[in-house]
PDB file of C-alpha atoms in Angstrom:
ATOM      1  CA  UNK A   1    -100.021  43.377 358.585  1.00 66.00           C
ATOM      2  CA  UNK A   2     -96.577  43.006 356.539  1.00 70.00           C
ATOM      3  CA  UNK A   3     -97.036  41.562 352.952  1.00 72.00           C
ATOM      4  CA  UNK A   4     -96.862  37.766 352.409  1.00 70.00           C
ATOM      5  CA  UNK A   5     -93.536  36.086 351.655  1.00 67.00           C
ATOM      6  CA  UNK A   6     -94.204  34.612 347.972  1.00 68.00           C
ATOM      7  CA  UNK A   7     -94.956  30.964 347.962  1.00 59.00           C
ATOM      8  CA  UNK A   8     -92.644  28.637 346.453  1.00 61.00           C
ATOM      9  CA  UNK A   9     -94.044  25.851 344.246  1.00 60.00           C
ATOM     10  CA  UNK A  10     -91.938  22.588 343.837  1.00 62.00           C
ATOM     11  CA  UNK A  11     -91.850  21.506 340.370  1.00 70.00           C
ATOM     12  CA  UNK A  12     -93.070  17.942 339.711  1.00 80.00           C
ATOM     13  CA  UNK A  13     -90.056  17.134 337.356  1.00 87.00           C
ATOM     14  CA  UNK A  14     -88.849  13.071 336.321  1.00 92.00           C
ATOM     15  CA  UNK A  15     -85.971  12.336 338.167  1.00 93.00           C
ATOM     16  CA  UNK A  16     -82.932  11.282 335.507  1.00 94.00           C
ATOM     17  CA  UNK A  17     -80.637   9.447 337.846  1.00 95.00           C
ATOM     18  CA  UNK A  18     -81.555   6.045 339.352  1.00 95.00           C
ATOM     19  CA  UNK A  19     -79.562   7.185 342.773  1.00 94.00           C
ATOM     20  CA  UNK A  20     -82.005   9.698 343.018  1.00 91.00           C
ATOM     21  CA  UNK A  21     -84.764   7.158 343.212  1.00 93.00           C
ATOM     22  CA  UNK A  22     -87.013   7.419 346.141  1.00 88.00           C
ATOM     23  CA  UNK A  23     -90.351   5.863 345.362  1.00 88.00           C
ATOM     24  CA  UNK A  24     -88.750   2.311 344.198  1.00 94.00           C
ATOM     25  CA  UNK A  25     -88.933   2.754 340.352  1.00 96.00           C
ATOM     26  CA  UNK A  26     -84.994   2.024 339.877  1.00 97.00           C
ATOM     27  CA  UNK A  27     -85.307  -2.213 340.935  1.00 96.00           C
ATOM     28  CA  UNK A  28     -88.842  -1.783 337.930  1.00 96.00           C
ATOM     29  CA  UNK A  29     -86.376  -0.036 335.521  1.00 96.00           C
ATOM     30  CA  UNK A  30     -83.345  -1.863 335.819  1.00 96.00           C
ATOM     31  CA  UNK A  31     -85.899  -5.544 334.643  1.00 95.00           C
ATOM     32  CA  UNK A  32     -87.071  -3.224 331.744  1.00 95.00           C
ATOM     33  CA  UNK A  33     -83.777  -2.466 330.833  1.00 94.00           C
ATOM     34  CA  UNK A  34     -82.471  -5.977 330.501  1.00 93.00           C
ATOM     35  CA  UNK A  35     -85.776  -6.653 328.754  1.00 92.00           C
ATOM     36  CA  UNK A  36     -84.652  -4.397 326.290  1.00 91.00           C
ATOM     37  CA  UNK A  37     -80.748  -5.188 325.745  1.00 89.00           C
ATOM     38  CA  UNK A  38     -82.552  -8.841 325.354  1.00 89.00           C
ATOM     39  CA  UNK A  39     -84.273  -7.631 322.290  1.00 86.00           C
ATOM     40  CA  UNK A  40     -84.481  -8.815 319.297  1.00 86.00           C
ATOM     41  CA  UNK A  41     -82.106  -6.893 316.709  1.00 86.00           C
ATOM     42  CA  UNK A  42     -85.420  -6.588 314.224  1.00 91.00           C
ATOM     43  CA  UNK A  43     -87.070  -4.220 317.116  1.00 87.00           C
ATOM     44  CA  UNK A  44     -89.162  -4.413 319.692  1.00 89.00           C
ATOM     45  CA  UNK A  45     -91.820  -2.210 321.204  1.00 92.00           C
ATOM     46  CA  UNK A  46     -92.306  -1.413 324.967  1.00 91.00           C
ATOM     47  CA  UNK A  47     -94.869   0.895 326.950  1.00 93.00           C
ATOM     48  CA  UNK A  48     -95.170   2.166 330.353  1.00 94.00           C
ATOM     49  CA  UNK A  49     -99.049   2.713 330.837  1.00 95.00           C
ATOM     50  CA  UNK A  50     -99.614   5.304 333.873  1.00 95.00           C
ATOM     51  CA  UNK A  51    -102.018   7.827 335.090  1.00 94.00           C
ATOM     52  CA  UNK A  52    -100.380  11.703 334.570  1.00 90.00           C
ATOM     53  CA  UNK A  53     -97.804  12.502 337.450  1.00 89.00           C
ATOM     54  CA  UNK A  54     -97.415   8.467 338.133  1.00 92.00           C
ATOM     55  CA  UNK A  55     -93.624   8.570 337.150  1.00 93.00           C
ATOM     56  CA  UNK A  56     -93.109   6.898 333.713  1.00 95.00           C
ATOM     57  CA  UNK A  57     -90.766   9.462 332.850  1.00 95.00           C
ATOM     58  CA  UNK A  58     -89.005   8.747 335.831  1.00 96.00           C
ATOM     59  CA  UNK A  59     -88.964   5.115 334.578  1.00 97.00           C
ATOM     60  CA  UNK A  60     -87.967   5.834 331.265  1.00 96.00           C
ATOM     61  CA  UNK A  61     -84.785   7.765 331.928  1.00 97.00           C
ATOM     62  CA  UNK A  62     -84.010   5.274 334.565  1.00 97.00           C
ATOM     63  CA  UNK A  63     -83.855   2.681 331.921  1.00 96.00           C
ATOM     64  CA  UNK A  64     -82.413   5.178 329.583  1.00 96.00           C
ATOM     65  CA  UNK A  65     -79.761   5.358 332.157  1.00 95.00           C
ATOM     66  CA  UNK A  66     -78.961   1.775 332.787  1.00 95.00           C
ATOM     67  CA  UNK A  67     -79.286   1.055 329.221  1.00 94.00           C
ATOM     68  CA  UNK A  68     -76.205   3.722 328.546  1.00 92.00           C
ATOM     69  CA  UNK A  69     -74.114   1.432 331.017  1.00 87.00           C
ATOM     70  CA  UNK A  70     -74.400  -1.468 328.865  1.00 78.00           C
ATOM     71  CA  UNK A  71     -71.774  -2.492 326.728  1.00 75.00           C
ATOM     72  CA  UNK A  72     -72.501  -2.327 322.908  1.00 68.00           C
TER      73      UNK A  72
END
C-alpha cells in the first residue's frame, strides 16, 4: 500500500476585507461602523458577543475597514 498523501488542514482565520465576505457579516459591519463614526467624541464602548469560531473578528476588521474609508 503506498504511504498517505499528508492531509491539509484549512486554517479558520478572520477574513480582513469586506469583498471577501461570504457568510453576510459585511451589510452587520458596515451599521456598526456608522454606529461608531456617530459617536460621541467623549467615547463610546461597543461589543460583539459570539460563541468561539462565530466570526467577530471577521466583524471587527470589517468595521475596522469601513471605518478607515471614512473621512476624518
Amino acid at each position: 500500500m503506498p504511504p498517505a498523501a499528508p492531509a491539509t488542514l484549512s486554517a479558520d482565520l478572520p477574513l480582513s476585507l469586506p469583498d471577501e465576505d461570504r457568510l453576510g457579516y459585511a451589510s452587520f459591519a458596515q451599521h456598526v461602523a456608522n454606529a461608531v463614526a456617530l459617536a460621541s467624541p467623549d467615547g463610546a464602548v461597543f461589543g460583539l458577543h459570539g460563541r468561539a469560531g462565530s466570526g467577530r473578528t471577521t466583524v471587527a476588521n470589517f468595521v475596522r475597514n469601513r471605518l478607515e474609508a471614512v473621512p476624518s
